[in-house]
Structure formats: structure tokens, C-alpha cells
PDB file of C-alpha atoms in Angstrom:
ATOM      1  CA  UNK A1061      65.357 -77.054 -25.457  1.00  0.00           C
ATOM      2  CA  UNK A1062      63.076 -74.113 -26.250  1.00  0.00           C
ATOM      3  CA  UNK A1063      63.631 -70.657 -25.094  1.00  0.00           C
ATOM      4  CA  UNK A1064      62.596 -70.199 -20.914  1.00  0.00           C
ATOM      5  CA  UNK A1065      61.245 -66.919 -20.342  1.00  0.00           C
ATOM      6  CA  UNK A1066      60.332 -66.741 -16.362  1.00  0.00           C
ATOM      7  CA  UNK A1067      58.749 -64.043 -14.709  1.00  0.00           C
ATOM      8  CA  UNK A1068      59.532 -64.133 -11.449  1.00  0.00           C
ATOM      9  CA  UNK A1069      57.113 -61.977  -9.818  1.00  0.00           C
ATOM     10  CA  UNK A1070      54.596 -61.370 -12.580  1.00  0.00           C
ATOM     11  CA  UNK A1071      52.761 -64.797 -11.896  1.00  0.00           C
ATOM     12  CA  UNK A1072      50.320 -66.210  -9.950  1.00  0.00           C
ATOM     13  CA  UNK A1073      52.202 -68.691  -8.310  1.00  0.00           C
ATOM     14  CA  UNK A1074      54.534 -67.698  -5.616  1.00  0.00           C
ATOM     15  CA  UNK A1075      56.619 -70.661  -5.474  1.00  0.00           C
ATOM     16  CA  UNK A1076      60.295 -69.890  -6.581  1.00  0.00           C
ATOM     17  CA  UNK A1077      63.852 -70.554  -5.583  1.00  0.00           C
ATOM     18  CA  UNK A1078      65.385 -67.798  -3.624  1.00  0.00           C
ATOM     19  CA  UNK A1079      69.533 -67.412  -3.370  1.00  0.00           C
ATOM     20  CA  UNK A1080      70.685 -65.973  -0.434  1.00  0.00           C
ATOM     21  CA  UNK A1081      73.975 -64.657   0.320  1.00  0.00           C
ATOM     22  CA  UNK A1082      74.998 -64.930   3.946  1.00  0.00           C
ATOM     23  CA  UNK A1083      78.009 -62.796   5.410  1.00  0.00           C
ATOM     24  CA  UNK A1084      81.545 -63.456   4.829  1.00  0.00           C
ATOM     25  CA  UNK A1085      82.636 -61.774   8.432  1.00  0.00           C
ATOM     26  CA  UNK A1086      80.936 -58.730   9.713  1.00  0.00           C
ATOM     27  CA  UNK A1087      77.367 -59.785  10.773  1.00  0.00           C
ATOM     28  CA  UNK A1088      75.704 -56.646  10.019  1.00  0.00           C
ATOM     29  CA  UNK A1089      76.507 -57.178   6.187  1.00  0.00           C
ATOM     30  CA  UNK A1090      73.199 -59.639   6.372  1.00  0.00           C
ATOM     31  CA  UNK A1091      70.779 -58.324   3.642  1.00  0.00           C
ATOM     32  CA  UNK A1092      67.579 -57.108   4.937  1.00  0.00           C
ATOM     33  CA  UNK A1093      65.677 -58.781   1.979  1.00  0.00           C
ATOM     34  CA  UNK A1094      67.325 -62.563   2.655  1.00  0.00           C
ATOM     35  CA  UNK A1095      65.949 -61.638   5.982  1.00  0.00           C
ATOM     36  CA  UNK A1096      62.818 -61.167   5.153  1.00  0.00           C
ATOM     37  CA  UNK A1097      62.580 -63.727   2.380  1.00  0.00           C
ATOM     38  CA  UNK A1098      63.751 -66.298   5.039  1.00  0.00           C
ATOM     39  CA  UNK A1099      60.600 -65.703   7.313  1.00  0.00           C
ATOM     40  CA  UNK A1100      58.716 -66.123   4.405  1.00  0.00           C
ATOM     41  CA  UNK A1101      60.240 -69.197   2.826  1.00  0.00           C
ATOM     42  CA  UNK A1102      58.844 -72.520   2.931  1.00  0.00           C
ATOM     43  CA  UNK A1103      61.839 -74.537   2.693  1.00  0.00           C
ATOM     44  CA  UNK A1104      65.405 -73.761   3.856  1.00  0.00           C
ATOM     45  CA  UNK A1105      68.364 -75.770   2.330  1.00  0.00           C
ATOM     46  CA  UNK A1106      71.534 -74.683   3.904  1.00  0.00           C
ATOM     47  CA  UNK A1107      75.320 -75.529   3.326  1.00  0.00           C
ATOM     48  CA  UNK A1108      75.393 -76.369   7.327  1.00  0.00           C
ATOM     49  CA  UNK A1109      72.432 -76.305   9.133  1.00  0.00           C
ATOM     50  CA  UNK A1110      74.364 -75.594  12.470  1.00  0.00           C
ATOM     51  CA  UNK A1111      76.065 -72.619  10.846  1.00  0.00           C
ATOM     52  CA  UNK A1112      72.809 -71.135   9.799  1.00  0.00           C
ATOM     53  CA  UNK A1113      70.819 -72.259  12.655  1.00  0.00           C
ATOM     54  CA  UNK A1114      73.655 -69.942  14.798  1.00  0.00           C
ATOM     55  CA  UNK A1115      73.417 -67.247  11.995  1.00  0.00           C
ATOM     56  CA  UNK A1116      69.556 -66.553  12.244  1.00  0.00           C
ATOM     57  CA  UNK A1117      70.024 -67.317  16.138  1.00  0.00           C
ATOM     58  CA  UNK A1118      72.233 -64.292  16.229  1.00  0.00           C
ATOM     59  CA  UNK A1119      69.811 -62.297  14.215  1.00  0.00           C
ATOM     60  CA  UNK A1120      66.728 -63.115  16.059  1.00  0.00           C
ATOM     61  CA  UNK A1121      64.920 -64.798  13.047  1.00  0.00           C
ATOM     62  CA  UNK A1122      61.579 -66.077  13.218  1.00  0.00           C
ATOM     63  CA  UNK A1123      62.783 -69.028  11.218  1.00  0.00           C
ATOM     64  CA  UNK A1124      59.164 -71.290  10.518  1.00  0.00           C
ATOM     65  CA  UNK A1125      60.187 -73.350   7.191  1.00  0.00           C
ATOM     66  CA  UNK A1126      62.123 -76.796   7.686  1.00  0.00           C
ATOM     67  CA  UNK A1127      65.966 -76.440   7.562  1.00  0.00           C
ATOM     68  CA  UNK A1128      67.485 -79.269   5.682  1.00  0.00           C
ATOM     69  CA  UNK A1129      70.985 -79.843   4.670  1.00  0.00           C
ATOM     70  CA  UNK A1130      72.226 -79.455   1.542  1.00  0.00           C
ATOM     71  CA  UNK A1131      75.524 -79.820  -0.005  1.00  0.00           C
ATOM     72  CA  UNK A1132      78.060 -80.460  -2.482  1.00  0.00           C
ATOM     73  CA  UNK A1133      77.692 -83.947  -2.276  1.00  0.00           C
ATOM     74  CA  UNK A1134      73.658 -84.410  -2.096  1.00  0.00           C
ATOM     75  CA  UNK A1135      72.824 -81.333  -3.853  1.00  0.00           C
ATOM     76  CA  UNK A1136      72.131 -83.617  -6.800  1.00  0.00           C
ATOM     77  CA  UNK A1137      69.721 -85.923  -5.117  1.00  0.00           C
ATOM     78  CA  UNK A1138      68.526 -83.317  -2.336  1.00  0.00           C
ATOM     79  CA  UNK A1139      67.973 -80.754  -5.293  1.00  0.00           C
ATOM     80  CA  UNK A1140      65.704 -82.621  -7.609  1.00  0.00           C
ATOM     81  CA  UNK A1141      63.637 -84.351  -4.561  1.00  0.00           C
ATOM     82  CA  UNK A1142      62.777 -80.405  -3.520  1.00  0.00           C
ATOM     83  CA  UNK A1143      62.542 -78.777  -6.752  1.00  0.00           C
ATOM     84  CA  UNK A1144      59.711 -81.051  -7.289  1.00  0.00           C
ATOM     85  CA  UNK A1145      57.982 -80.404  -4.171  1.00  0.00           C
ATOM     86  CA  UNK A1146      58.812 -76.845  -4.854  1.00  0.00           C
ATOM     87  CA  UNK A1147      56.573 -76.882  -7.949  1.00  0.00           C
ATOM     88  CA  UNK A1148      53.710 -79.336  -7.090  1.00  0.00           C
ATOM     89  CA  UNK A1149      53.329 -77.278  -3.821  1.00  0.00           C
ATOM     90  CA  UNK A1150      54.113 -74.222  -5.040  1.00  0.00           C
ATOM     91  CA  UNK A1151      56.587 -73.505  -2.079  1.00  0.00           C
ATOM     92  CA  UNK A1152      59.195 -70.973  -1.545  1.00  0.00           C
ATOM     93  CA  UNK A1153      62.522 -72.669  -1.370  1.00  0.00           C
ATOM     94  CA  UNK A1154      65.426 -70.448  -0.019  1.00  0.00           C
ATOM     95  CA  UNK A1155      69.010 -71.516  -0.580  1.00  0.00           C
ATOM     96  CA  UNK A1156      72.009 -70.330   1.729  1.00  0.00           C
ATOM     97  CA  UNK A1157      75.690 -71.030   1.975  1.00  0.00           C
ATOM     98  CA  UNK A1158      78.204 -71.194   4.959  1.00  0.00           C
ATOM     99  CA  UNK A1159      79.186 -67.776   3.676  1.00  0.00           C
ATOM    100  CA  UNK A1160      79.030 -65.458   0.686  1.00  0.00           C
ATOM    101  CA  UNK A1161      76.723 -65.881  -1.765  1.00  0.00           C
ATOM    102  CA  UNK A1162      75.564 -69.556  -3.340  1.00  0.00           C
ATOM    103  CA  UNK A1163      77.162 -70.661  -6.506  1.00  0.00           C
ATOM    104  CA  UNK A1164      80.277 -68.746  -6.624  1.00  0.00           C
ATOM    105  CA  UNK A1165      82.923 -71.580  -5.611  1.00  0.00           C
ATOM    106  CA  UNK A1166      80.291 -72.941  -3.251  1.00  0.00           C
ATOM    107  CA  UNK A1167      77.038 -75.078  -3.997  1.00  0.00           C
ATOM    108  CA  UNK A1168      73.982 -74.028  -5.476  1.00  0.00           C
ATOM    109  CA  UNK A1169      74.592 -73.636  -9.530  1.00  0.00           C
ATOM    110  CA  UNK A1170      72.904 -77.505 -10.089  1.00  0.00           C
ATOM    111  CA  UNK A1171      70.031 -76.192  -7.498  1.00  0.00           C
ATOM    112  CA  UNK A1172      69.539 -73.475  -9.997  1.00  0.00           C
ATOM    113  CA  UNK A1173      70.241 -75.254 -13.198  1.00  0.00           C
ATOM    114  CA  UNK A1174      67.245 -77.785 -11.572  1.00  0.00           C
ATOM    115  CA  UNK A1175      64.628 -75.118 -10.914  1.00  0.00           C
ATOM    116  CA  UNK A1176      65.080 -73.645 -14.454  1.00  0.00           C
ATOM    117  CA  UNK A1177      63.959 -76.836 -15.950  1.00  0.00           C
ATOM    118  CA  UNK A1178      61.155 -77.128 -13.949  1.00  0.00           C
ATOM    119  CA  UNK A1179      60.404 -73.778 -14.989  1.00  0.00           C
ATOM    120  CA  UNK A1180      60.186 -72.425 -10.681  1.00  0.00           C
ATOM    121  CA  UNK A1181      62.169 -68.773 -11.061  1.00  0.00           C
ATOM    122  CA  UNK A1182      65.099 -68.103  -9.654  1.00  0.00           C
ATOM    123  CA  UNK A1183      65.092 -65.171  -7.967  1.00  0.00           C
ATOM    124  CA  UNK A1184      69.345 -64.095  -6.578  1.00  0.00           C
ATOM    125  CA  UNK A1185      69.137 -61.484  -3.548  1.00  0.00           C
ATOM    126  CA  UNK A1186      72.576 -59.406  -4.283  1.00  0.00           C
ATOM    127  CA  UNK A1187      74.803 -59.485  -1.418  1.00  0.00           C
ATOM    128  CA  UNK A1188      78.501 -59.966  -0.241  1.00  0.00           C
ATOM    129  CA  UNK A1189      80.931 -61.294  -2.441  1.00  0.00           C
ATOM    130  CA  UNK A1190      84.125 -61.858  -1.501  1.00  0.00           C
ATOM    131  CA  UNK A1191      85.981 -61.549  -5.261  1.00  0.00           C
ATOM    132  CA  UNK A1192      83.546 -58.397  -5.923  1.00  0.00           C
ATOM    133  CA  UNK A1193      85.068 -56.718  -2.393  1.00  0.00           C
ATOM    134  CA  UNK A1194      88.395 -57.322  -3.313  1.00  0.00           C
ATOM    135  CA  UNK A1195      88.106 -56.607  -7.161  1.00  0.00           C
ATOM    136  CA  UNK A1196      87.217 -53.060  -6.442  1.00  0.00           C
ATOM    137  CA  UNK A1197      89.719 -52.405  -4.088  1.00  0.00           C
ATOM    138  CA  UNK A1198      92.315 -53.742  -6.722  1.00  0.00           C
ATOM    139  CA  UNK A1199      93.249 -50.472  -8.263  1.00  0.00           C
ATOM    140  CA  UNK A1200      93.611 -52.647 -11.225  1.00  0.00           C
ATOM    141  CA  UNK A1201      91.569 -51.990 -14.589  1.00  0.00           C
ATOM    142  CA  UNK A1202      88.073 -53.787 -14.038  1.00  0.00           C
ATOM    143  CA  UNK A1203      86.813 -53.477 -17.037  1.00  0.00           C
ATOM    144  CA  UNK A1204      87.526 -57.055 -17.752  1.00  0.00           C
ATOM    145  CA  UNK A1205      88.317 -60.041 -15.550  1.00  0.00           C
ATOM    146  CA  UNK A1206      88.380 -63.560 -15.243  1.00  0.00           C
ATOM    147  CA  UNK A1207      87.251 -65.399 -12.100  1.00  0.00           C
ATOM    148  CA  UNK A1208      89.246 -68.551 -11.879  1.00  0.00           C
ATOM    149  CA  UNK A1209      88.257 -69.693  -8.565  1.00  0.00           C
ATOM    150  CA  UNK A1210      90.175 -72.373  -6.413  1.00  0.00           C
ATOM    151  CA  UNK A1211      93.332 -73.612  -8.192  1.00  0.00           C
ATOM    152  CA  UNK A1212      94.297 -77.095  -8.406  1.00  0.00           C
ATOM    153  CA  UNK A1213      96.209 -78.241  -4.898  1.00  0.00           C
ATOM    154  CA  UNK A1214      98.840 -80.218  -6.792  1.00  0.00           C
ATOM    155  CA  UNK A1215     102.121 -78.060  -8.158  1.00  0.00           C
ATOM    156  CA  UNK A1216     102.415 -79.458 -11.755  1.00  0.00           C
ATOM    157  CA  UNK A1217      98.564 -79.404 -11.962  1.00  0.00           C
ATOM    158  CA  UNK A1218      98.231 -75.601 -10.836  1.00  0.00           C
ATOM    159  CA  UNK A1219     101.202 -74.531 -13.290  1.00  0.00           C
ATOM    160  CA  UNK A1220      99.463 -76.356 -16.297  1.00  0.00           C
ATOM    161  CA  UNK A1221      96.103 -74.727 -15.176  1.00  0.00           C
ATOM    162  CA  UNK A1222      98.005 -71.208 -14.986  1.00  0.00           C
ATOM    163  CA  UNK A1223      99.718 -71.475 -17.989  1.00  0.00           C
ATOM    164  CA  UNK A1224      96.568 -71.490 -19.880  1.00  0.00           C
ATOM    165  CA  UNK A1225      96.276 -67.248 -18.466  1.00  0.00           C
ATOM    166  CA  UNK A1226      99.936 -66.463 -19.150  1.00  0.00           C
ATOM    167  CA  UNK A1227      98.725 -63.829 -21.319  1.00  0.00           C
ATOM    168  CA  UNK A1228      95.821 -63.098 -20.493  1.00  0.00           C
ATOM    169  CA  UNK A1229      94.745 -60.074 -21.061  1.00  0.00           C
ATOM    170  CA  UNK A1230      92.555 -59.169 -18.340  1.00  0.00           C
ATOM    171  CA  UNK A1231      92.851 -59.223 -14.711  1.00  0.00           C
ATOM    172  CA  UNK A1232      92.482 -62.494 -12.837  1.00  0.00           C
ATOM    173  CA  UNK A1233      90.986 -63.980  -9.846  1.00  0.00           C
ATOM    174  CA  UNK A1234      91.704 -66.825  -7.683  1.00  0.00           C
ATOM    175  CA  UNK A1235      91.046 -68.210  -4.279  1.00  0.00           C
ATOM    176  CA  UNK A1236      93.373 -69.678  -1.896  1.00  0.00           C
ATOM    177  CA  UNK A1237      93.680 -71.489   1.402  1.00  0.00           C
ATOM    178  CA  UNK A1238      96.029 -70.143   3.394  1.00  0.00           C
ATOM    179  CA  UNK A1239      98.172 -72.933   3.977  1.00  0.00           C
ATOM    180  CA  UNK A1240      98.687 -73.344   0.492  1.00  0.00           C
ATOM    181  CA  UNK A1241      99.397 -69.413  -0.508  1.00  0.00           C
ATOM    182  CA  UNK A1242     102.947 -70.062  -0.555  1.00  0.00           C
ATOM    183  CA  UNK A1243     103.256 -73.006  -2.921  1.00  0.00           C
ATOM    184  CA  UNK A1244     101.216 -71.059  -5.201  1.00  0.00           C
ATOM    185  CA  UNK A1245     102.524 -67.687  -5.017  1.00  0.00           C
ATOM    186  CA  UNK A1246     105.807 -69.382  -6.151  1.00  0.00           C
ATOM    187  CA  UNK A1247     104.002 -70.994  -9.031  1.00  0.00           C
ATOM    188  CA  UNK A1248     101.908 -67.288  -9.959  1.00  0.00           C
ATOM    189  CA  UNK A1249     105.438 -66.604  -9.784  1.00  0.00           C
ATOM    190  CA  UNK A1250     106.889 -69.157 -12.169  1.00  0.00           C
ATOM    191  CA  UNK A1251     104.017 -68.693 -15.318  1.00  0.00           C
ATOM    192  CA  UNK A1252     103.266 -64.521 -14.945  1.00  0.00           C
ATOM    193  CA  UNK A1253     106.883 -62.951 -13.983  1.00  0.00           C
ATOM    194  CA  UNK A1254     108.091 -61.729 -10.445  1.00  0.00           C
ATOM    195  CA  UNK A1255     107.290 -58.250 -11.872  1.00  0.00           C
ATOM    196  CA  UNK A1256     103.517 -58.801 -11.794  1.00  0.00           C
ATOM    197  CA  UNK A1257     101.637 -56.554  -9.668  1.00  0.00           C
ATOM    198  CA  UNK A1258      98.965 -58.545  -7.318  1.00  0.00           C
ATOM    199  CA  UNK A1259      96.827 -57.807  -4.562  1.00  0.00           C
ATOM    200  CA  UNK A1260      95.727 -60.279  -1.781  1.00  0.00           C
ATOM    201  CA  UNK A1261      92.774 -59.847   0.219  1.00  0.00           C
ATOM    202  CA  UNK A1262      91.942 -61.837   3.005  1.00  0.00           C
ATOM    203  CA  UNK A1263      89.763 -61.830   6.496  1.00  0.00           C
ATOM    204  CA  UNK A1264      87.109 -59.145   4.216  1.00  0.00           C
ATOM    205  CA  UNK A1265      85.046 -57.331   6.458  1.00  0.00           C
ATOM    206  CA  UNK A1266      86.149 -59.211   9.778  1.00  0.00           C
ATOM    207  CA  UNK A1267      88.565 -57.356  12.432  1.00  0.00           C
ATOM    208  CA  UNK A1268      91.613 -58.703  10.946  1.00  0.00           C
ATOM    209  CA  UNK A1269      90.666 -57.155   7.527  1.00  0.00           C
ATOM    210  CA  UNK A1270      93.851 -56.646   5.108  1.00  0.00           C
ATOM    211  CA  UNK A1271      94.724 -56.139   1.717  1.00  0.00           C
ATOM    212  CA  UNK A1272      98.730 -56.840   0.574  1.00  0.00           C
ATOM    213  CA  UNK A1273      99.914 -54.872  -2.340  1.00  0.00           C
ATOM    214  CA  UNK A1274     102.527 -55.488  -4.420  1.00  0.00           C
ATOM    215  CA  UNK A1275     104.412 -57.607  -7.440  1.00  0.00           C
ATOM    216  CA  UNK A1276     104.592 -61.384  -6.957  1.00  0.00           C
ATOM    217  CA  UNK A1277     108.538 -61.153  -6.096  1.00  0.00           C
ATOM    218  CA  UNK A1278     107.825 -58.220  -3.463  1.00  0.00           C
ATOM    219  CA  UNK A1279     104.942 -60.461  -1.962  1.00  0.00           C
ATOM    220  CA  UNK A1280     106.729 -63.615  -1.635  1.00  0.00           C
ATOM    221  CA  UNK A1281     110.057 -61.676  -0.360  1.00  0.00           C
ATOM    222  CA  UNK A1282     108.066 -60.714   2.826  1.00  0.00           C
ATOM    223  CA  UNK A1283     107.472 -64.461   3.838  1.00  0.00           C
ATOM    224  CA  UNK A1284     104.430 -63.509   5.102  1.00  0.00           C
ATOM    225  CA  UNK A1285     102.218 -65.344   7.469  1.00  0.00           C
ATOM    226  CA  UNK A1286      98.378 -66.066   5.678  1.00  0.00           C
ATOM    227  CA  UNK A1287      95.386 -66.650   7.728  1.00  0.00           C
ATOM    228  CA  UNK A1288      92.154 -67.481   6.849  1.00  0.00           C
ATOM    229  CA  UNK A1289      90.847 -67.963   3.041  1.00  0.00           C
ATOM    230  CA  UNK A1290      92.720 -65.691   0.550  1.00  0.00           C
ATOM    231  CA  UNK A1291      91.340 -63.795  -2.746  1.00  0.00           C
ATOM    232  CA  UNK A1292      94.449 -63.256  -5.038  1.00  0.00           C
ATOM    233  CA  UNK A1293      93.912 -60.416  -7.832  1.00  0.00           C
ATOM    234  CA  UNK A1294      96.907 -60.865 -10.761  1.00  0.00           C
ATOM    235  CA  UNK A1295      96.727 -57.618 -12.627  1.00  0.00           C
ATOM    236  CA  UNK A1296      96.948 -57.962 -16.581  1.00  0.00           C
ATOM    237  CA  UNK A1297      99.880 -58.158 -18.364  1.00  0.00           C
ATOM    238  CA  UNK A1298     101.731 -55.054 -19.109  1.00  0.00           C
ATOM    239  CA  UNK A1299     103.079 -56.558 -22.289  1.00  0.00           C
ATOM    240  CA  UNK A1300     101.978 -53.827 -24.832  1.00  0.00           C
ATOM    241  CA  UNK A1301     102.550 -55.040 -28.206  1.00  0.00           C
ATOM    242  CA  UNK A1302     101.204 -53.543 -31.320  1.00  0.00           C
ATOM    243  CA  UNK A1303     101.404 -55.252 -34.333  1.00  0.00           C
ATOM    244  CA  UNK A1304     101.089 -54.580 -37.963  1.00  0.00           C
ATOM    245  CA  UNK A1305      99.581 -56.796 -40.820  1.00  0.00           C
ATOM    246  CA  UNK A1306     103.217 -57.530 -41.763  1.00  0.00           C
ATOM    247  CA  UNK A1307     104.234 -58.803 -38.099  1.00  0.00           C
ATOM    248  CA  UNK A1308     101.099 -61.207 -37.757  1.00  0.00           C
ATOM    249  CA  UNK A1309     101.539 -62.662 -41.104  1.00  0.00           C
ATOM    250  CA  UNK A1310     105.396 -63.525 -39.993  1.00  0.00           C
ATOM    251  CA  UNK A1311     104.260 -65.189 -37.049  1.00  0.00           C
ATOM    252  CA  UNK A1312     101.765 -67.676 -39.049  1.00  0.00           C
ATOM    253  CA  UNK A1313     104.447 -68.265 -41.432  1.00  0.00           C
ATOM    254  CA  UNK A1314     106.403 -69.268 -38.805  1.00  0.00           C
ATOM    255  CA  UNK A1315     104.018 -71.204 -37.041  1.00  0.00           C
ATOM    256  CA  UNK A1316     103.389 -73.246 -40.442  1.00  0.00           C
ATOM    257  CA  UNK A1317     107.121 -73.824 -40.763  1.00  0.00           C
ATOM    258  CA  UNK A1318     106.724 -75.713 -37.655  1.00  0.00           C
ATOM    259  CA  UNK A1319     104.150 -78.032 -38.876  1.00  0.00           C
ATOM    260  CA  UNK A1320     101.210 -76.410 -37.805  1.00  0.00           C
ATOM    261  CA  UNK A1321      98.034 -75.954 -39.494  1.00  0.00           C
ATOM    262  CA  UNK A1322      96.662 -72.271 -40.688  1.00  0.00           C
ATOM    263  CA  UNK A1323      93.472 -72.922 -38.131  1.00  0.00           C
ATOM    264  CA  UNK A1324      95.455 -73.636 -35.079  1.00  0.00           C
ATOM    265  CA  UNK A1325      98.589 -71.091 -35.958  1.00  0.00           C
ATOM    266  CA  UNK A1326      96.030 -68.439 -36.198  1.00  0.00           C
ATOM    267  CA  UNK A1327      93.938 -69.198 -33.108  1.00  0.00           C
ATOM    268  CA  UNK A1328      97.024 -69.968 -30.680  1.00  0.00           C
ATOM    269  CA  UNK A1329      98.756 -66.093 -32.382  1.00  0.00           C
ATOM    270  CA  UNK A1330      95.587 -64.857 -31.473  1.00  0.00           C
ATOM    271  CA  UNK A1331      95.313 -65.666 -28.209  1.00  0.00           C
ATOM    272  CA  UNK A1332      98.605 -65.229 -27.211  1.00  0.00           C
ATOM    273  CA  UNK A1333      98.632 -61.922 -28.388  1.00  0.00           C
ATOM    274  CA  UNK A1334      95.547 -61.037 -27.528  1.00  0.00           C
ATOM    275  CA  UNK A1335      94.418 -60.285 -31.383  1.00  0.00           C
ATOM    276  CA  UNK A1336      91.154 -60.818 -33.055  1.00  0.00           C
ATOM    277  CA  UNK A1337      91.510 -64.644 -33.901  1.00  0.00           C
ATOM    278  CA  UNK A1338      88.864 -63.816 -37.309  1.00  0.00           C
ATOM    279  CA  UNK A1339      91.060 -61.258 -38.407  1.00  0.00           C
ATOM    280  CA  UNK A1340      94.079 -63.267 -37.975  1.00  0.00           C
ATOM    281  CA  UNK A1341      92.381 -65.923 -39.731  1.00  0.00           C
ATOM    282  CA  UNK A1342      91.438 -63.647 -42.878  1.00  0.00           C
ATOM    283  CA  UNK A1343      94.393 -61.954 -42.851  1.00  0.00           C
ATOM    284  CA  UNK A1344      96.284 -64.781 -43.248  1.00  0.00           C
ATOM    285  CA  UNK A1345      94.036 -67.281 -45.290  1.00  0.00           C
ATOM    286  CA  UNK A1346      96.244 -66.619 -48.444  1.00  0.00           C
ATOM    287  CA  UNK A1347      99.282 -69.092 -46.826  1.00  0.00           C
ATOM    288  CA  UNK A1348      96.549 -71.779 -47.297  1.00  0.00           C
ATOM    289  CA  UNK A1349      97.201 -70.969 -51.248  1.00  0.00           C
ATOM    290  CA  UNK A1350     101.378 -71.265 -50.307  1.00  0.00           C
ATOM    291  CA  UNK A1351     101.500 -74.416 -48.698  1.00  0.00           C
ATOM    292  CA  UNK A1352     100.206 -76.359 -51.825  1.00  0.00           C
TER     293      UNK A1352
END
């Protein structure tokens, strides 16, 4: 595929796909710009069409484009029949979920990935968030994170899809129903240590707003009661471990004892120690020489 480069407002056309973030809780949190864009738009696909039907009631919209219903499960189908449209017409398409903003553990990524290859811009209005929110109230190091999303509802399946963080070396993010916080707390529990701070964020910007603070043991010792969709932030791991030339190279070696190959010794050291998986590599590519 050759390089895309879309201007979304330096074009004659005004067709383009709009992504509009809705509020998580607190009403007034509804961007002025989605507002206006939504007067303006064309089309409006919507997660529910009774929840935003009752959102712009509330707001007093002048809503004049079509609301149609879109998705997980059509957003396929429904996508590419309006894309299409979108681009023959040269309509304004606007895209909103239940709640929060579209493509971020809710649909909208494949509407996206569609208008991109039918060269309409996409054009994302920033607004609330609910991993952003509680990220920043963390008190953890943001420099780096990973956003994990919804976990896996079965046990064994959630542990296997944790263990691949146990050492990660950046803060993580995860969403949970509430009537499955428990289960999993136990299992953050099981692959990260009870000693690992967290926070837990839930009802964001609502009434009932609360953040819990504290290391997985502390959390799960209060037998707390959760309500309403969780965000769970695992800090980093404290593990500090600074290694010489000398202590890497010992670890291959041992690795290789095992049976392993130099390629996979290095990357798996790497990762689990959060090195440079190149400079493992190098560093190491003499034990290639050895092992003939």
C-alpha cells in the first residue's frame, strides 16, 4: 500500500469521518466541538441509538442527520456500506459510543481503518477517557504504560495473559467489570506479588467518584464491594536490577545449557530483564562460536 497523506481540512471536500467521545458520567464533560460537529454531520452512527438519542435530548441538540446503529457486530458491514456513501456524497459521518471515546475497548477502530482506505480523513475530537483520568491520578511514573484493556473472563486464561507483563517494566492498565474484580485481583495477585502497589478507579466523574490506593494484598484484604466498570492501574515493578556484561553473559550460558538457542535465550533475558535485546544479542554472539 503506498504512503496516505490526508489533509483533513486543507481540501475541498468536506466529507470526513468525525470521532466523538461522549461522557463517561458527568454530563457537562460533553465537548463543545462534538456538539457542534453533530449539528453539522450528515450521518450519525451510534453504539445505541436510544442512549444517544437521550444524550443529545438532554443537551438540547438540533440533531438533523439520520441516526443509525452501529456496533460491534455490524460495524463491518454497516461501516463499509457508509464509508462509501461517505465518499461518493461527500458527507460528514460522525461516530459516537455509549460512553468515552470510540475505539478504545469500544467500536470504531475498523470504522476508521475503512475510511483511511477510502482515503475520507479521520478527524478524532479529544475528549474523556476513562484510562487517561485515572492514569494521571495514579501517582505512578507515566512516562511509559501499557493499556491492556479488558482481561480474559476465564481464570487460567487471564493468568496466562498476565504472565506475559510479569515484568514489565512500565505501568499497566486494565479494565474490569465489577463482578469480576475479585477473581482477578486474586490472579494480579498470583503473577505481580501482593506487594504491588495499584490503584482502582471507578464511577470517574459521576457522584460516586473513587479512587482505592494501595498494594494488591492491602486491596484484596479490605473485601471491598465494586460497583460499576473498574480501571485497574498496576504500577511497574520495583525490581531494580543492574547488570554487568559478566552477569548477562551467565544468564545466556545458562539458558543454552538448557537447550535453548542464542536467538531465543537472548530475547526472553532481554525481556525479562528489561535489557536491550540487540545488545544482549551482540554481547553474547561469541557462545554461537562455543556451542560448535
Amino acid at each position: 500500500m503506498s504512503v496516505k497523506n490526508i489533509f483533513a481540512f486543507k481540501r475541498e471536500n468536506r466529507g470526513a469521518l468525525y470521532l466523538l467521545p461522549t461522557p463517561i458520567g458527568n454530563i457537562k464533560d460533553f465537548p463543545l466541538r462534538c456538539k457542534e460537529v453533530l449539528a453539522e454531520a450528515d450521518i450519525i452512527l451510534c453504539e445505541d441509538t436510544r442512549v444517544s438519542s437521550s444524550l443529545f435530548k438532554q443537551e438540547g441538540l438540533d440533531i438533523k442527520g439520520d441516526l443509525i446503529s452501529c456496533y460491534s457486530q455490524n460495524e463491518q458491514a454497516k461501516g463499509e456500506q457508509i464509508i462509501k456513501r461517505a465518499v461518493k456524497e461527500d458527507l460528514i459521518i460522525a461516530y459516537c459510543s455509549d460512553a468515552g471515546t470510540p475505539g478504545i475497548s469500544d467500536p470504531g477502530s475498523l470504522l476508521c481503518k475503512m475510511a483511511i482506505e477510502n482515503d475520507l480523513p479521520v478527524i478524532s475530537v479529544p475528549g474523556p477517557t476513562a484510562f487517561i483520568l485515572a492514569l494521571i491520578s495514579s501517582g505512578f511514573d507515566t512516562s511509559r504504560f501499557t493499556f491492556v484493556g479488558f482481561l480474559p473472563t476465564k481464570s487460567s486464561s487471564r493468568i496466562k495473559e498476565l504472565n506475559k507483563y510479569s515484568n514489565a517494566s512500565e505501568v499497566l492498565i486494565f479494565y474490569e467489570a465489577p463482578h469480576r474484580m475479585e477473581e482477578t485481583l486474586n490472579d494480579l495477585c498470583k503473577v505481580f506479588g501482593e506487594q504491588r502497589r495499584v490503584l482502582i478507579a471507578r464511577e470517574l466523574t459521576k457522584i460516586y467518584e473513587n479512587r482505592i490506593y494501595g498494594t494488591l494484598k492491602e486491596v484484596i484484604d479490605e473485601e471491598l464491594v465494586f460497583k460499576g466498570e473498574c480501571v485497574i492501574i498496576v504500577d511497574k515493578s520495583a525490581k531494580q536490577i543492574d547488570f554487568s556484561d559478566e552477569d548477562i553473559i551467565k544468564l545466556v550460558k545458562e539458558r543454552l545449557f538448557e537447550g535453548e538457542s542464542l536467538s531465543s535465550a537472548c530475547r526472553n533475558i532481554a525481556e525479562e530483564y528489561s535489557l536491550r535485546k540487540n545488545y544482549v544479542y551482540k554481547l553474547c554472539l561469541f557462545l554461537s562460536d562455543d556451542k560448535k
